[in-house]
Amino acid sequence: SVSAHLLPRYTIHMEARTAEELRADRDFVLARVGGLNGIELRDAAEELRADRVVVLAAVGRDGRALQYAAEELRADREVVLAAVGQDGCALRYAAEELRADRDVVLEAVRTGHSFDVVELRARGAVVLDPLDFATEELRELPELQPDCARENRLANRGTRPEAG
């Protein structure tokens, strides 16, 4: 595959190739989504939006790229976990069964935000919260509530000292 530092080589050849050819060029698309901006998955050919390697590269860079992935990959647990691990709100683009998966939702909430969603909403701000996209049943679980989720996030990021 082509790394991002080789992208200028592709740029030079862009004039000689049609946009359609570039959208279908796996190496070119991998370099774009993995090296520059995962959201560029939206411009990839349909078959590349169904390519697991390409989609994993894209969501690893920007979880929101999940919205452009083929339907079967939005139902792929590993792909969705990679997306919500990068941006908790990518949960909104996951298949319904994964929005009902406790572990996937917990990862989305852990990744979530570094600010207090409840406080900002109380001030009238419109703020998306990963929990907004979970099933109603999961939204009620105590371990997924903001204070508890913050604790989980800190514990998983290694920022809380070990008890001992």
PDB file of N, CA and C in Angstrom, residues 15-106:
ATOM      1  N   GLU A  15      -3.689  14.236 -13.212  1.00  0.00           N
ATOM      2  CA  GLU A  15      -4.168  14.814 -14.462  1.00  0.00           C
ATOM      3  C   GLU A  15      -4.313  13.763 -15.547  1.00  0.00           C
ATOM      4  N   ALA A  16      -3.465  12.737 -15.493  1.00  0.00           N
ATOM      5  CA  ALA A  16      -3.499  11.696 -16.519  1.00  0.00           C
ATOM      6  C   ALA A  16      -4.570  10.649 -16.252  1.00  0.00           C
ATOM      7  N   ARG A  17      -5.177  10.682 -15.088  1.00  0.00           N
ATOM      8  CA  ARG A  17      -6.191   9.693 -14.723  1.00  0.00           C
ATOM      9  C   ARG A  17      -7.499  10.402 -14.438  1.00  0.00           C
ATOM     10  N   THR A  18      -8.561   9.730 -14.715  1.00  0.00           N
ATOM     11  CA  THR A  18      -9.861  10.337 -14.442  1.00  0.00           C
ATOM     12  C   THR A  18     -10.170  10.248 -12.946  1.00  0.00           C
ATOM     13  N   ALA A  19     -11.064  11.077 -12.520  1.00  0.00           N
ATOM     14  CA  ALA A  19     -11.488  11.042 -11.115  1.00  0.00           C
ATOM     15  C   ALA A  19     -12.057   9.671 -10.770  1.00  0.00           C
ATOM     16  N   GLU A  20     -12.781   9.085 -11.695  1.00  0.00           N
ATOM     17  CA  GLU A  20     -13.377   7.761 -11.458  1.00  0.00           C
ATOM     18  C   GLU A  20     -12.292   6.709 -11.247  1.00  0.00           C
ATOM     19  N   GLU A  21     -11.220   6.783 -12.006  1.00  0.00           N
ATOM     20  CA  GLU A  21     -10.111   5.832 -11.849  1.00  0.00           C
ATOM     21  C   GLU A  21      -9.454   6.007 -10.473  1.00  0.00           C
ATOM     22  N   LEU A  22      -9.273   7.245 -10.053  1.00  0.00           N
ATOM     23  CA  LEU A  22      -8.660   7.498  -8.750  1.00  0.00           C
ATOM     24  C   LEU A  22      -9.554   7.022  -7.611  1.00  0.00           C
ATOM     25  N   ARG A  23     -10.849   7.220  -7.745  1.00  0.00           N
ATOM     26  CA  ARG A  23     -11.787   6.779  -6.707  1.00  0.00           C
ATOM     27  C   ARG A  23     -11.749   5.263  -6.535  1.00  0.00           C
ATOM     28  N   ALA A  24     -11.363   4.546  -7.592  1.00  0.00           N
ATOM     29  CA  ALA A  24     -11.337   3.083  -7.557  1.00  0.00           C
ATOM     30  C   ALA A  24      -9.930   2.525  -7.314  1.00  0.00           C
ATOM     31  N   ASP A  25      -8.927   3.395  -7.214  1.00  0.00           N
ATOM     32  CA  ASP A  25      -7.541   2.975  -7.000  1.00  0.00           C
ATOM     33  C   ASP A  25      -7.326   2.741  -5.507  1.00  0.00           C
ATOM     34  N   ARG A  26      -7.209   1.480  -5.130  1.00  0.00           N
ATOM     35  CA  ARG A  26      -7.125   1.117  -3.710  1.00  0.00           C
ATOM     36  C   ARG A  26      -5.951   1.799  -3.012  1.00  0.00           C
ATOM     37  N   ASP A  27      -4.764   1.789  -3.629  1.00  0.00           N
ATOM     38  CA  ASP A  27      -3.590   2.406  -3.003  1.00  0.00           C
ATOM     39  C   ASP A  27      -3.782   3.907  -2.822  1.00  0.00           C
ATOM     40  N   PHE A  28      -4.342   4.550  -3.819  1.00  0.00           N
ATOM     41  CA  PHE A  28      -4.582   5.985  -3.736  1.00  0.00           C
ATOM     42  C   PHE A  28      -5.568   6.292  -2.605  1.00  0.00           C
ATOM     43  N   VAL A  29      -6.667   5.543  -2.549  1.00  0.00           N
ATOM     44  CA  VAL A  29      -7.679   5.777  -1.519  1.00  0.00           C
ATOM     45  C   VAL A  29      -7.119   5.481  -0.136  1.00  0.00           C
ATOM     46  N   LEU A  30      -6.362   4.398   0.000  1.00  0.00           N
ATOM     47  CA  LEU A  30      -5.742   4.079   1.299  1.00  0.00           C
ATOM     48  C   LEU A  30      -4.825   5.209   1.761  1.00  0.00           C
ATOM     49  N   ALA A  31      -4.049   5.759   0.840  1.00  0.00           N
ATOM     50  CA  ALA A  31      -3.162   6.865   1.202  1.00  0.00           C
ATOM     51  C   ALA A  31      -3.973   8.083   1.644  1.00  0.00           C
ATOM     52  N   ARG A  32      -5.070   8.333   0.980  1.00  0.00           N
ATOM     53  CA  ARG A  32      -5.904   9.492   1.327  1.00  0.00           C
ATOM     54  C   ARG A  32      -6.576   9.311   2.686  1.00  0.00           C
ATOM     55  N   VAL A  33      -7.245   8.188   2.879  1.00  0.00           N
ATOM     56  CA  VAL A  33      -8.023   8.010   4.117  1.00  0.00           C
ATOM     57  C   VAL A  33      -7.148   7.692   5.313  1.00  0.00           C
ATOM     58  N   GLY A  34      -6.041   7.013   5.099  1.00  0.00           N
ATOM     59  CA  GLY A  34      -5.177   6.637   6.209  1.00  0.00           C
ATOM     60  C   GLY A  34      -4.158   7.696   6.565  1.00  0.00           C
ATOM     61  N   GLY A  35      -3.802   8.524   5.608  1.00  0.00           N
ATOM     62  CA  GLY A  35      -2.761   9.496   5.844  1.00  0.00           C
ATOM     63  C   GLY A  35      -3.243  10.920   6.005  1.00  0.00           C
ATOM     64  N   LEU A  36      -4.365  11.230   5.408  1.00  0.00           N
ATOM     65  CA  LEU A  36      -4.821  12.615   5.438  1.00  0.00           C
ATOM     66  C   LEU A  36      -6.099  12.793   6.233  1.00  0.00           C
ATOM     67  N   ASN A  37      -7.170  12.186   5.759  1.00  0.00           N
ATOM     68  CA  ASN A  37      -8.474  12.442   6.358  1.00  0.00           C
ATOM     69  C   ASN A  37      -9.396  11.265   6.074  1.00  0.00           C
ATOM     70  N   GLY A  38      -9.753  10.542   7.106  1.00  0.00           N
ATOM     71  CA  GLY A  38     -10.621   9.379   6.949  1.00  0.00           C
ATOM     72  C   GLY A  38     -11.950   9.684   6.294  1.00  0.00           C
ATOM     73  N   ILE A  39     -12.437  10.908   6.478  1.00  0.00           N
ATOM     74  CA  ILE A  39     -13.731  11.297   5.898  1.00  0.00           C
ATOM     75  C   ILE A  39     -13.711  11.202   4.381  1.00  0.00           C
ATOM     76  N   GLU A  40     -12.536  11.229   3.783  1.00  0.00           N
ATOM     77  CA  GLU A  40     -12.451  11.130   2.329  1.00  0.00           C
ATOM     78  C   GLU A  40     -12.939   9.775   1.813  1.00  0.00           C
ATOM     79  N   LEU A  41     -13.271   8.882   2.713  1.00  0.00           N
ATOM     80  CA  LEU A  41     -13.885   7.617   2.308  1.00  0.00           C
ATOM     81  C   LEU A  41     -15.151   7.890   1.499  1.00  0.00           C
ATOM     82  N   ARG A  42     -15.801   9.013   1.766  1.00  0.00           N
ATOM     83  CA  ARG A  42     -17.042   9.348   1.053  1.00  0.00           C
ATOM     84  C   ARG A  42     -16.836   9.425  -0.450  1.00  0.00           C
ATOM     85  N   ASP A  43     -15.612   9.737  -0.896  1.00  0.00           N
ATOM     86  CA  ASP A  43     -15.335   9.886  -2.317  1.00  0.00           C
ATOM     87  C   ASP A  43     -14.827   8.604  -2.965  1.00  0.00           C
ATOM     88  N   ALA A  44     -14.632   7.573  -2.172  1.00  0.00           N
ATOM     89  CA  ALA A  44     -14.109   6.311  -2.701  1.00  0.00           C
ATOM     90  C   ALA A  44     -15.193   5.563  -3.486  1.00  0.00           C
ATOM     91  N   ALA A  45     -14.746   4.750  -4.415  1.00  0.00           N
ATOM     92  CA  ALA A  45     -15.672   3.909  -5.175  1.00  0.00           C
ATOM     93  C   ALA A  45     -16.403   2.970  -4.217  1.00  0.00           C
ATOM     94  N   GLU A  46     -17.590   2.577  -4.603  1.00  0.00           N
ATOM     95  CA  GLU A  46     -18.437   1.732  -3.754  1.00  0.00           C
ATOM     96  C   GLU A  46     -17.714   0.471  -3.279  1.00  0.00           C
ATOM     97  N   GLU A  47     -16.961  -0.176  -4.156  1.00  0.00           N
ATOM     98  CA  GLU A  47     -16.283  -1.413  -3.756  1.00  0.00           C
ATOM     99  C   GLU A  47     -15.214  -1.148  -2.697  1.00  0.00           C
ATOM    100  N   LEU A  48     -14.619   0.041  -2.686  1.00  0.00           N
ATOM    101  CA  LEU A  48     -13.629   0.360  -1.655  1.00  0.00           C
ATOM    102  C   LEU A  48     -14.287   0.748  -0.343  1.00  0.00           C
ATOM    103  N   ARG A  49     -15.517   1.234  -0.400  1.00  0.00           N
ATOM    104  CA  ARG A  49     -16.245   1.514   0.840  1.00  0.00           C
ATOM    105  C   ARG A  49     -16.719   0.217   1.485  1.00  0.00           C
ATOM    106  N   ALA A  50     -16.575  -0.887   0.758  1.00  0.00           N
ATOM    107  CA  ALA A  50     -16.887  -2.215   1.295  1.00  0.00           C
ATOM    108  C   ALA A  50     -15.613  -3.005   1.596  1.00  0.00           C
ATOM    109  N   ASP A  51     -14.462  -2.387   1.389  1.00  0.00           N
ATOM    110  CA  ASP A  51     -13.160  -3.023   1.630  1.00  0.00           C
ATOM    111  C   ASP A  51     -12.793  -2.792   3.098  1.00  0.00           C
ATOM    112  N   ARG A  52     -12.706  -3.872   3.856  1.00  0.00           N
ATOM    113  CA  ARG A  52     -12.484  -3.792   5.300  1.00  0.00           C
ATOM    114  C   ARG A  52     -11.194  -3.051   5.655  1.00  0.00           C
ATOM    115  N   VAL A  53     -10.120  -3.305   4.920  1.00  0.00           N
ATOM    116  CA  VAL A  53      -8.832  -2.655   5.197  1.00  0.00           C
ATOM    117  C   VAL A  53      -8.938  -1.148   4.974  1.00  0.00           C
ATOM    118  N   VAL A  54      -9.557  -0.751   3.887  1.00  0.00           N
ATOM    119  CA  VAL A  54      -9.724   0.675   3.577  1.00  0.00           C
ATOM    120  C   VAL A  54     -10.585   1.346   4.644  1.00  0.00           C
ATOM    121  N   VAL A  55     -11.676   0.700   5.011  1.00  0.00           N
ATOM    122  CA  VAL A  55     -12.586   1.290   6.000  1.00  0.00           C
ATOM    123  C   VAL A  55     -11.917   1.369   7.374  1.00  0.00           C
ATOM    124  N   LEU A  56     -11.192   0.347   7.773  1.00  0.00           N
ATOM    125  CA  LEU A  56     -10.476   0.400   9.056  1.00  0.00           C
ATOM    126  C   LEU A  56      -9.458   1.546   9.073  1.00  0.00           C
ATOM    127  N   ALA A  57      -8.777   1.766   7.962  1.00  0.00           N
ATOM    128  CA  ALA A  57      -7.831   2.889   7.882  1.00  0.00           C
ATOM    129  C   ALA A  57      -8.576   4.213   8.032  1.00  0.00           C
ATOM    130  N   ALA A  58      -9.717   4.325   7.386  1.00  0.00           N
ATOM    131  CA  ALA A  58     -10.496   5.570   7.427  1.00  0.00           C
ATOM    132  C   ALA A  58     -11.040   5.849   8.826  1.00  0.00           C
ATOM    133  N   VAL A  59     -11.674   4.863   9.444  1.00  0.00           N
ATOM    134  CA  VAL A  59     -12.281   5.105  10.765  1.00  0.00           C
ATOM    135  C   VAL A  59     -11.221   5.250  11.844  1.00  0.00           C
ATOM    136  N   GLY A  60     -10.041   4.697  11.619  1.00  0.00           N
ATOM    137  CA  GLY A  60      -8.945   4.884  12.561  1.00  0.00           C
ATOM    138  C   GLY A  60      -8.453   6.326  12.568  1.00  0.00           C
ATOM    139  N   ARG A  61      -8.649   7.003  11.473  1.00  0.00           N
ATOM    140  CA  ARG A  61      -8.262   8.411  11.330  1.00  0.00           C
ATOM    141  C   ARG A  61      -9.390   9.340  11.757  1.00  0.00           C
ATOM    142  N   ASP A  62     -10.626   8.950  11.415  1.00  0.00           N
ATOM    143  CA  ASP A  62     -11.803   9.763  11.751  1.00  0.00           C
ATOM    144  C   ASP A  62     -12.992   8.822  11.860  1.00  0.00           C
ATOM    145  N   GLY A  63     -13.447   8.604  13.090  1.00  0.00           N
ATOM    146  CA  GLY A  63     -14.549   7.664  13.331  1.00  0.00           C
ATOM    147  C   GLY A  63     -15.799   7.970  12.537  1.00  0.00           C
ATOM    148  N   ARG A  64     -16.011   9.248  12.211  1.00  0.00           N
ATOM    149  CA  ARG A  64     -17.209   9.624  11.453  1.00  0.00           C
ATOM    150  C   ARG A  64     -17.226   9.058  10.043  1.00  0.00           C
ATOM    151  N   ALA A  65     -16.073   8.581   9.567  1.00  0.00           N
ATOM    152  CA  ALA A  65     -16.003   7.966   8.239  1.00  0.00           C
ATOM    153  C   ALA A  65     -16.889   6.725   8.170  1.00  0.00           C
ATOM    154  N   LEU A  66     -17.268   6.187   9.314  1.00  0.00           N
ATOM    155  CA  LEU A  66     -18.141   5.009   9.349  1.00  0.00           C
ATOM    156  C   LEU A  66     -19.424   5.243   8.559  1.00  0.00           C
ATOM    157  N   GLN A  67     -19.894   6.470   8.514  1.00  0.00           N
ATOM    158  CA  GLN A  67     -21.131   6.761   7.790  1.00  0.00           C
ATOM    159  C   GLN A  67     -21.020   6.464   6.303  1.00  0.00           C
ATOM    160  N   TYR A  68     -19.810   6.419   5.761  1.00  0.00           N
ATOM    161  CA  TYR A  68     -19.608   6.169   4.333  1.00  0.00           C
ATOM    162  C   TYR A  68     -19.253   4.719   4.033  1.00  0.00           C
ATOM    163  N   ALA A  69     -19.101   3.912   5.079  1.00  0.00           N
ATOM    164  CA  ALA A  69     -18.774   2.494   4.907  1.00  0.00           C
ATOM    165  C   ALA A  69     -19.994   1.731   4.416  1.00  0.00           C
ATOM    166  N   ALA A  70     -19.729   0.637   3.731  1.00  0.00           N
ATOM    167  CA  ALA A  70     -20.820  -0.233   3.272  1.00  0.00           C
ATOM    168  C   ALA A  70     -21.594  -0.748   4.483  1.00  0.00           C
ATOM    169  N   GLU A  71     -22.856  -1.027   4.257  1.00  0.00           N
ATOM    170  CA  GLU A  71     -23.756  -1.459   5.335  1.00  0.00           C
ATOM    171  C   GLU A  71     -23.200  -2.631   6.128  1.00  0.00           C
ATOM    172  N   GLU A  72     -22.622  -3.620   5.447  1.00  0.00           N
ATOM    173  CA  GLU A  72     -22.115  -4.797   6.166  1.00  0.00           C
ATOM    174  C   GLU A  72     -20.943  -4.434   7.085  1.00  0.00           C
ATOM    175  N   LEU A  73     -20.186  -3.409   6.753  1.00  0.00           N
ATOM    176  CA  LEU A  73     -19.082  -3.001   7.627  1.00  0.00           C
ATOM    177  C   LEU A  73     -19.563  -2.134   8.785  1.00  0.00           C
ATOM    178  N   ARG A  74     -20.698  -1.498   8.627  1.00  0.00           N
ATOM    179  CA  ARG A  74     -21.286  -0.762   9.753  1.00  0.00           C
ATOM    180  C   ARG A  74     -21.876  -1.740  10.773  1.00  0.00           C
ATOM    181  N   ALA A  75     -21.957  -3.013  10.383  1.00  0.00           N
ATOM    182  CA  ALA A  75     -22.415  -4.073  11.285  1.00  0.00           C
ATOM    183  C   ALA A  75     -21.248  -4.952  11.744  1.00  0.00           C
ATOM    184  N   ASP A  76     -20.027  -4.597  11.350  1.00  0.00           N
ATOM    185  CA  ASP A  76     -18.827  -5.348  11.711  1.00  0.00           C
ATOM    186  C   ASP A  76     -18.310  -4.800  13.047  1.00  0.00           C
ATOM    187  N   ARG A  77     -18.306  -5.640  14.048  1.00  0.00           N
ATOM    188  CA  ARG A  77     -17.965  -5.203  15.408  1.00  0.00           C
ATOM    189  C   ARG A  77     -16.576  -4.564  15.494  1.00  0.00           C
ATOM    190  N   GLU A  78     -15.584  -5.163  14.862  1.00  0.00           N
ATOM    191  CA  GLU A  78     -14.220  -4.626  14.920  1.00  0.00           C
ATOM    192  C   GLU A  78     -14.145  -3.243  14.253  1.00  0.00           C
ATOM    193  N   VAL A  79     -14.805  -3.087  13.133  1.00  0.00           N
ATOM    194  CA  VAL A  79     -14.810  -1.801  12.426  1.00  0.00           C
ATOM    195  C   VAL A  79     -15.496  -0.736  13.290  1.00  0.00           C
ATOM    196  N   VAL A  80     -16.626  -1.091  13.870  1.00  0.00           N
ATOM    197  CA  VAL A  80     -17.372  -0.129  14.695  1.00  0.00           C
ATOM    198  C   VAL A  80     -16.584   0.207  15.957  1.00  0.00           C
ATOM    199  N   LEU A  81     -15.957  -0.773  16.586  1.00  0.00           N
ATOM    200  CA  LEU A  81     -15.136  -0.486  17.766  1.00  0.00           C
ATOM    201  C   LEU A  81     -13.981   0.461  17.418  1.00  0.00           C
ATOM    202  N   ALA A  82     -13.380   0.286  16.251  1.00  0.00           N
ATOM    203  CA  ALA A  82     -12.313   1.197  15.820  1.00  0.00           C
ATOM    204  C   ALA A  82     -12.872   2.605  15.629  1.00  0.00           C
ATOM    205  N   ALA A  83     -14.050   2.699  15.045  1.00  0.00           N
ATOM    206  CA  ALA A  83     -14.663   4.013  14.801  1.00  0.00           C
ATOM    207  C   ALA A  83     -15.023   4.714  16.107  1.00  0.00           C
ATOM    208  N   VAL A  84     -15.694   4.020  17.009  1.00  0.00           N
ATOM    209  CA  VAL A  84     -16.102   4.661  18.269  1.00  0.00           C
ATOM    210  C   VAL A  84     -14.908   4.877  19.196  1.00  0.00           C
ATOM    211  N   GLY A  85     -13.840   4.120  19.000  1.00  0.00           N
ATOM    212  CA  GLY A  85     -12.615   4.343  19.754  1.00  0.00           C
ATOM    213  C   GLY A  85     -11.926   5.630  19.334  1.00  0.00           C
ATOM    214  N   GLN A  86     -12.217   6.091  18.129  1.00  0.00           N
ATOM    215  CA  GLN A  86     -11.661   7.345  17.632  1.00  0.00           C
ATOM    216  C   GLN A  86     -12.603   8.508  17.908  1.00  0.00           C
ATOM    217  N   ASP A  87     -13.907   8.259  17.780  1.00  0.00           N
ATOM    218  CA  ASP A  87     -14.925   9.296  18.012  1.00  0.00           C
ATOM    219  C   ASP A  87     -16.175   8.590  18.518  1.00  0.00           C
ATOM    220  N   GLY A  88     -16.483   8.775  19.790  1.00  0.00           N
ATOM    221  CA  GLY A  88     -17.623   8.087  20.404  1.00  0.00           C
ATOM    222  C   GLY A  88     -18.938   8.309  19.672  1.00  0.00           C
ATOM    223  N   CYS A  89     -19.105   9.483  19.076  1.00  0.00           N
ATOM    224  CA  CYS A  89     -20.365   9.779  18.382  1.00  0.00           C
ATOM    225  C   CYS A  89     -20.503   9.045  17.052  1.00  0.00           C
ATOM    226  N   ALA A  90     -19.446   8.351  16.618  1.00  0.00           N
ATOM    227  CA  ALA A  90     -19.554   7.517  15.413  1.00  0.00           C
ATOM    228  C   ALA A  90     -20.566   6.396  15.636  1.00  0.00           C
ATOM    229  N   LEU A  91     -20.930   6.165  16.891  1.00  0.00           N
ATOM    230  CA  LEU A  91     -21.938   5.155  17.213  1.00  0.00           C
ATOM    231  C   LEU A  91     -23.228   5.396  16.419  1.00  0.00           C
ATOM    232  N   ARG A  92     -23.508   6.631  16.108  1.00  0.00           N
ATOM    233  CA  ARG A  92     -24.738   6.959  15.368  1.00  0.00           C
ATOM    234  C   ARG A  92     -24.790   6.268  14.010  1.00  0.00           C
ATOM    235  N   TYR A  93     -23.647   5.895  13.434  1.00  0.00           N
ATOM    236  CA  TYR A  93     -23.602   5.288  12.104  1.00  0.00           C
ATOM    237  C   TYR A  93     -23.518   3.761  12.149  1.00  0.00           C
ATOM    238  N   ALA A  94     -23.431   3.201  13.358  1.00  0.00           N
ATOM    239  CA  ALA A  94     -23.323   1.749  13.515  1.00  0.00           C
ATOM    240  C   ALA A  94     -24.674   1.085  13.278  1.00  0.00           C
ATOM    241  N   ALA A  95     -24.621  -0.172  12.898  1.00  0.00           N
ATOM    242  CA  ALA A  95     -25.847  -0.954  12.728  1.00  0.00           C
ATOM    243  C   ALA A  95     -26.583  -1.044  14.061  1.00  0.00           C
ATOM    244  N   GLU A  96     -27.887  -1.156  13.991  1.00  0.00           N
ATOM    245  CA  GLU A  96     -28.745  -1.177  15.187  1.00  0.00           C
ATOM    246  C   GLU A  96     -28.279  -2.208  16.215  1.00  0.00           C
ATOM    247  N   GLU A  97     -27.899  -3.403  15.765  1.00  0.00           N
ATOM    248  CA  GLU A  97     -27.509  -4.435  16.731  1.00  0.00           C
ATOM    249  C   GLU A  97     -26.247  -4.041  17.501  1.00  0.00           C
ATOM    250  N   LEU A  98     -25.372  -3.245  16.899  1.00  0.00           N
ATOM    251  CA  LEU A  98     -24.178  -2.804  17.618  1.00  0.00           C
ATOM    252  C   LEU A  98     -24.463  -1.609  18.516  1.00  0.00           C
ATOM    253  N   ARG A  99     -25.496  -0.852  18.208  1.00  0.00           N
ATOM    254  CA  ARG A  99     -25.904   0.226  19.116  1.00  0.00           C
ATOM    255  C   ARG A  99     -26.599  -0.358  20.347  1.00  0.00           C
ATOM    256  N   ALA A 100     -26.885  -1.648  20.302  1.00  0.00           N
ATOM    257  CA  ALA A 100     -27.478  -2.357  21.437  1.00  0.00           C
ATOM    258  C   ALA A 100     -26.442  -3.229  22.150  1.00  0.00           C
ATOM    259  N   ASP A 101     -25.193  -3.185  21.692  1.00  0.00           N
ATOM    260  CA  ASP A 101     -24.110  -3.988  22.262  1.00  0.00           C
ATOM    261  C   ASP A 101     -23.450  -3.185  23.396  1.00  0.00           C
ATOM    262  N   ARG A 102     -23.576  -3.685  24.614  1.00  0.00           N
ATOM    263  CA  ARG A 102     -23.077  -2.970  25.789  1.00  0.00           C
ATOM    264  C   ARG A 102     -21.609  -2.586  25.658  1.00  0.00           C
ATOM    265  N   ASP A 103     -20.763  -3.494  25.198  1.00  0.00           N
ATOM    266  CA  ASP A 103     -19.328  -3.213  25.107  1.00  0.00           C
ATOM    267  C   ASP A 103     -19.018  -2.140  24.059  1.00  0.00           C
ATOM    268  N   VAL A 104     -19.727  -2.164  22.954  1.00  0.00           N
ATOM    269  CA  VAL A 104     -19.531  -1.146  21.918  1.00  0.00           C
ATOM    270  C   VAL A 104     -19.964   0.223  22.453  1.00  0.00           C
ATOM    271  N   VAL A 105     -21.114   0.261  23.115  1.00  0.00           N
ATOM    272  CA  VAL A 105     -21.608   1.529  23.661  1.00  0.00           C
ATOM    273  C   VAL A 105     -20.675   2.034  24.760  1.00  0.00           C
ATOM    274  N   LEU A 106     -20.188   1.133  25.602  1.00  0.00           N
ATOM    275  CA  LEU A 106     -19.262   1.540  26.660  1.00  0.00           C
ATOM    276  C   LEU A 106     -18.003   2.156  26.058  1.00  0.00           C
TER     277      LEU A 106
END
